[in-house]
Amino acid sequence: MNEWEELQESVGFDFKNIELLQTAFTHSSYVNEHRHENLKDNERLEFLGDAVLELTVSDYLFNKYPDMAEGQMTKMRAAIVCEPSLVEFAEMVHFSKYIRLGKGEEKAGGRTRPALLADVFESFIGALYLDNGIQAVIRFLERLVFPKIDTGIYMQTVDFKTQLQEIVQRDRDVLIQYDILGETGPAHNKAFEAQVVVNGQVLGKGTGRTKKQAEQNAAEYAIRQVLRVD
Amino acid sequence: MNEWEELQESVGFDFKNIELLQTAFTHSSYVNEHRHENLKDNERLEFLGDAVLELTVSDYLFNKYPDMAEGQMTKMRAAIVCEPSLVEFAEMVHFSKYIRLGKGEEKAGGRTRPALLADVFESFIGALYLDNGIQAVIRFLERLVFPKIDTGIYMQTVDFKTQLQEIVQRDRDVLIQYDILGETGPAHNKAFEAQVVVNGQVLGKGTGRTKKQAEQNAAEYAIRQVLRVD
């Protein structure tokens, strides 16, 4: 079994046009070093795959969360179709080992560079879409991406500090202030505590492994308070 | 014939679920003024429609221009799926008259506000996608949008000044300077002439109806010069 057969088995799809799959894994640095072979790099497929991902993820969110506001869906989509998430998906299916890289890029550590890996995930989606259609992409995401969305992990990237500001400033000018109350634990396992003060009144407290996370949690708590009062 | 029948005739599609079409044309200000009617605004459909547009336009560009680089496709897509273009499309099918607006928003001129009109175009695309599938969207765009792409009008939005800077700065530090050489013609039909000077050498001249356009044309001319020399 050669590497392309192995890759197809791993993703669960047979490509009619194997060149599409190969192009998806071909970095421009490899093309530049093999000019006589008349290869294509993966950049055009990445352009297409990005749009395919945007739509399939949007469609999933739209149907899965019928009551979610547009603003939150937009934030969730951005948290799913972004470099760190795409790198994670690419790693789940071991895409890194199949990438065709130029020697210079290889030496420079390109194979594990997040931006490069995220691009390859998108170009693979573009190739799968062209070769097998959008339903195949959806089936692939049903295995790899949608279960992860269902865990709620991408909800946590919602920016509660911004949300709180939007909510309390609807009615009147208010002053929102965050204080770090303290930190506990050893260096490798710190916990911070924060509070949010709205017009002089403590509306929420929260803890987190970073100051930022503690403030986010305080803001989330305050939002629940404010919405209950309203 | 009521307004919704008229609208369906105008766009050339019968909706199975007419509520989807109505929601696409319902601004949040209208929902806020009709709370007892339990209406939905068009924001979620806009979220979905935006992604549908991105993919259908990307797919069209990918197939129509098999040799176009990813960077240029990205620029063209951005020039097509952007507020001014979407407003133009919405006006071609007279969407403005069907929008359901709150009284305050109506008084404030919301019906002709570009951002609002562009949103409605996207939410309509979202509704058409949900009701009739992506093929229906493509058929709609084949009438309204794709012929416009074929005229080459969106190619002209490529920013030649930026391109020139990228090209000449690859090798060394250079100074790029633009001069307006003069203007001719009456107020309603002015023409400007510009030149671009790279490290003291005039590389291109161009004319245009605005200073900006004259500079762009000068830059385009310079790019052709530079690439020919290389």
PDB file of N, CA and C in Angstrom, chain A residues 37-74:
ATOM      1  N   GLU A  37       8.289  18.736 -13.464  1.00  0.00           N
ATOM      2  CA  GLU A  37       7.183  17.774 -13.333  1.00  0.00           C
ATOM      3  C   GLU A  37       5.816  18.416 -13.571  1.00  0.00           C
ATOM      4  N   ASN A  38       5.805  19.758 -13.718  1.00  0.00           N
ATOM      5  CA  ASN A  38       4.562  20.444 -14.038  1.00  0.00           C
ATOM      6  C   ASN A  38       3.461  20.183 -12.997  1.00  0.00           C
ATOM      7  N   LEU A  39       3.829  20.306 -11.723  1.00  0.00           N
ATOM      8  CA  LEU A  39       2.873  20.063 -10.639  1.00  0.00           C
ATOM      9  C   LEU A  39       2.102  21.340 -10.303  1.00  0.00           C
ATOM     10  N   LYS A  40       1.008  21.155  -9.604  1.00  0.00           N
ATOM     11  CA  LYS A  40       0.260  22.287  -9.064  1.00  0.00           C
ATOM     12  C   LYS A  40       0.408  22.290  -7.554  1.00  0.00           C
ATOM     13  N   ASP A  41       0.432  23.493  -6.955  1.00  0.00           N
ATOM     14  CA  ASP A  41       0.423  23.530  -5.493  1.00  0.00           C
ATOM     15  C   ASP A  41      -1.022  23.569  -4.992  1.00  0.00           C
ATOM     16  N   ASN A  42      -1.172  23.541  -3.684  1.00  0.00           N
ATOM     17  CA  ASN A  42      -2.508  23.364  -3.084  1.00  0.00           C
ATOM     18  C   ASN A  42      -3.262  24.676  -2.844  1.00  0.00           C
ATOM     19  N   GLU A  43      -2.735  25.806  -3.334  1.00  0.00           N
ATOM     20  CA  GLU A  43      -3.315  27.082  -2.910  1.00  0.00           C
ATOM     21  C   GLU A  43      -4.722  27.336  -3.443  1.00  0.00           C
ATOM     22  N   ARG A  44      -4.963  26.963  -4.697  1.00  0.00           N
ATOM     23  CA  ARG A  44      -6.316  27.157  -5.246  1.00  0.00           C
ATOM     24  C   ARG A  44      -7.327  26.245  -4.548  1.00  0.00           C
ATOM     25  N   LEU A  45      -6.898  25.022  -4.251  1.00  0.00           N
ATOM     26  CA  LEU A  45      -7.801  24.114  -3.524  1.00  0.00           C
ATOM     27  C   LEU A  45      -8.094  24.628  -2.122  1.00  0.00           C
ATOM     28  N   GLU A  46      -7.115  25.283  -1.533  1.00  0.00           N
ATOM     29  CA  GLU A  46      -7.297  25.855  -0.196  1.00  0.00           C
ATOM     30  C   GLU A  46      -8.343  26.966  -0.243  1.00  0.00           C
ATOM     31  N   PHE A  47      -8.282  27.789  -1.275  1.00  0.00           N
ATOM     32  CA  PHE A  47      -9.262  28.862  -1.483  1.00  0.00           C
ATOM     33  C   PHE A  47     -10.678  28.289  -1.542  1.00  0.00           C
ATOM     34  N   LEU A  48     -10.834  27.212  -2.312  1.00  0.00           N
ATOM     35  CA  LEU A  48     -12.147  26.592  -2.461  1.00  0.00           C
ATOM     36  C   LEU A  48     -12.569  25.894  -1.163  1.00  0.00           C
ATOM     37  N   GLY A  49     -11.636  25.152  -0.582  1.00  0.00           N
ATOM     38  CA  GLY A  49     -11.945  24.385   0.626  1.00  0.00           C
ATOM     39  C   GLY A  49     -12.361  25.273   1.780  1.00  0.00           C
ATOM     40  N   ASP A  50     -11.756  26.430   1.887  1.00  0.00           N
ATOM     41  CA  ASP A  50     -12.131  27.376   2.939  1.00  0.00           C
ATOM     42  C   ASP A  50     -13.612  27.726   2.835  1.00  0.00           C
ATOM     43  N   ALA A  51     -14.080  27.989   1.608  1.00  0.00           N
ATOM     44  CA  ALA A  51     -15.489  28.342   1.417  1.00  0.00           C
ATOM     45  C   ALA A  51     -16.404  27.145   1.662  1.00  0.00           C
ATOM     46  N   VAL A  52     -15.940  25.961   1.300  1.00  0.00           N
ATOM     47  CA  VAL A  52     -16.734  24.749   1.546  1.00  0.00           C
ATOM     48  C   VAL A  52     -16.900  24.531   3.051  1.00  0.00           C
ATOM     49  N   LEU A  53     -15.809  24.712   3.789  1.00  0.00           N
ATOM     50  CA  LEU A  53     -15.859  24.571   5.247  1.00  0.00           C
ATOM     51  C   LEU A  53     -16.802  25.598   5.866  1.00  0.00           C
ATOM     52  N   GLU A  54     -16.695  26.850   5.413  1.00  0.00           N
ATOM     53  CA  GLU A  54     -17.557  27.906   5.954  1.00  0.00           C
ATOM     54  C   GLU A  54     -19.021  27.517   5.799  1.00  0.00           C
ATOM     55  N   LEU A  55     -19.379  27.009   4.617  1.00  0.00           N
ATOM     56  CA  LEU A  55     -20.793  26.691   4.389  1.00  0.00           C
ATOM     57  C   LEU A  55     -21.225  25.446   5.158  1.00  0.00           C
ATOM     58  N   THR A  56     -20.431  24.390   5.115  1.00  0.00           N
ATOM     59  CA  THR A  56     -20.865  23.162   5.794  1.00  0.00           C
ATOM     60  C   THR A  56     -20.969  23.390   7.304  1.00  0.00           C
ATOM     61  N   VAL A  57     -20.047  24.148   7.867  1.00  0.00           N
ATOM     62  CA  VAL A  57     -20.116  24.431   9.302  1.00  0.00           C
ATOM     63  C   VAL A  57     -21.287  25.366   9.606  1.00  0.00           C
ATOM     64  N   SER A  58     -21.501  26.378   8.758  1.00  0.00           N
ATOM     65  CA  SER A  58     -22.629  27.299   8.967  1.00  0.00           C
ATOM     66  C   SER A  58     -23.952  26.547   8.922  1.00  0.00           C
ATOM     67  N   ASP A  59     -24.093  25.673   7.934  1.00  0.00           N
ATOM     68  CA  ASP A  59     -25.317  24.896   7.768  1.00  0.00           C
ATOM     69  C   ASP A  59     -25.544  24.033   9.006  1.00  0.00           C
ATOM     70  N   TYR A  60     -24.463  23.409   9.478  1.00  0.00           N
ATOM     71  CA  TYR A  60     -24.586  22.560  10.669  1.00  0.00           C
ATOM     72  C   TYR A  60     -25.050  23.373  11.880  1.00  0.00           C
ATOM     73  N   LEU A  61     -24.397  24.524  12.110  1.00  0.00           N
ATOM     74  CA  LEU A  61     -24.770  25.355  13.261  1.00  0.00           C
ATOM     75  C   LEU A  61     -26.208  25.840  13.132  1.00  0.00           C
ATOM     76  N   PHE A  62     -26.572  26.264  11.927  1.00  0.00           N
ATOM     77  CA  PHE A  62     -27.917  26.800  11.688  1.00  0.00           C
ATOM     78  C   PHE A  62     -28.984  25.776  12.065  1.00  0.00           C
ATOM     79  N   ASN A  63     -28.774  24.530  11.679  1.00  0.00           N
ATOM     80  CA  ASN A  63     -29.775  23.497  11.937  1.00  0.00           C
ATOM     81  C   ASN A  63     -29.677  22.904  13.333  1.00  0.00           C
ATOM     82  N   LYS A  64     -28.466  22.838  13.847  1.00  0.00           N
ATOM     83  CA  LYS A  64     -28.265  22.228  15.162  1.00  0.00           C
ATOM     84  C   LYS A  64     -28.743  23.157  16.285  1.00  0.00           C
ATOM     85  N   TYR A  65     -28.591  24.453  16.079  1.00  0.00           N
ATOM     86  CA  TYR A  65     -28.954  25.424  17.119  1.00  0.00           C
ATOM     87  C   TYR A  65     -30.004  26.398  16.589  1.00  0.00           C
ATOM     88  N   PRO A  66     -31.262  25.944  16.498  1.00  0.00           N
ATOM     89  CA  PRO A  66     -32.302  26.775  15.863  1.00  0.00           C
ATOM     90  C   PRO A  66     -32.589  28.068  16.620  1.00  0.00           C
ATOM     91  N   ASP A  67     -32.180  28.138  17.874  1.00  0.00           N
ATOM     92  CA  ASP A  67     -32.486  29.351  18.650  1.00  0.00           C
ATOM     93  C   ASP A  67     -31.264  30.226  18.868  1.00  0.00           C
ATOM     94  N   MET A  68     -30.120  29.835  18.321  1.00  0.00           N
ATOM     95  CA  MET A  68     -28.910  30.620  18.563  1.00  0.00           C
ATOM     96  C   MET A  68     -28.920  31.880  17.706  1.00  0.00           C
ATOM     97  N   ALA A  69     -28.554  32.998  18.326  1.00  0.00           N
ATOM     98  CA  ALA A  69     -28.532  34.273  17.593  1.00  0.00           C
ATOM     99  C   ALA A  69     -27.387  34.273  16.579  1.00  0.00           C
ATOM    100  N   GLU A  70     -27.570  35.102  15.561  1.00  0.00           N
ATOM    101  CA  GLU A  70     -26.586  35.197  14.481  1.00  0.00           C
ATOM    102  C   GLU A  70     -25.192  35.520  15.026  1.00  0.00           C
ATOM    103  N   GLY A  71     -25.134  36.447  15.999  1.00  0.00           N
ATOM    104  CA  GLY A  71     -23.846  36.872  16.539  1.00  0.00           C
ATOM    105  C   GLY A  71     -23.072  35.720  17.153  1.00  0.00           C
ATOM    106  N   GLN A  72     -23.793  34.875  17.876  1.00  0.00           N
ATOM    107  CA  GLN A  72     -23.101  33.757  18.512  1.00  0.00           C
ATOM    108  C   GLN A  72     -22.704  32.692  17.489  1.00  0.00           C
ATOM    109  N   MET A  73     -23.571  32.483  16.498  1.00  0.00           N
ATOM    110  CA  MET A  73     -23.190  31.525  15.443  1.00  0.00           C
ATOM    111  C   MET A  73     -21.934  31.997  14.729  1.00  0.00           C
ATOM    112  N   THR A  74     -21.863  33.300  14.470  1.00  0.00           N
ATOM    113  CA  THR A  74     -20.683  33.853  13.791  1.00  0.00           C
ATOM    114  C   THR A  74     -19.424  33.612  14.621  1.00  0.00           C
TER     115      THR A  74
END
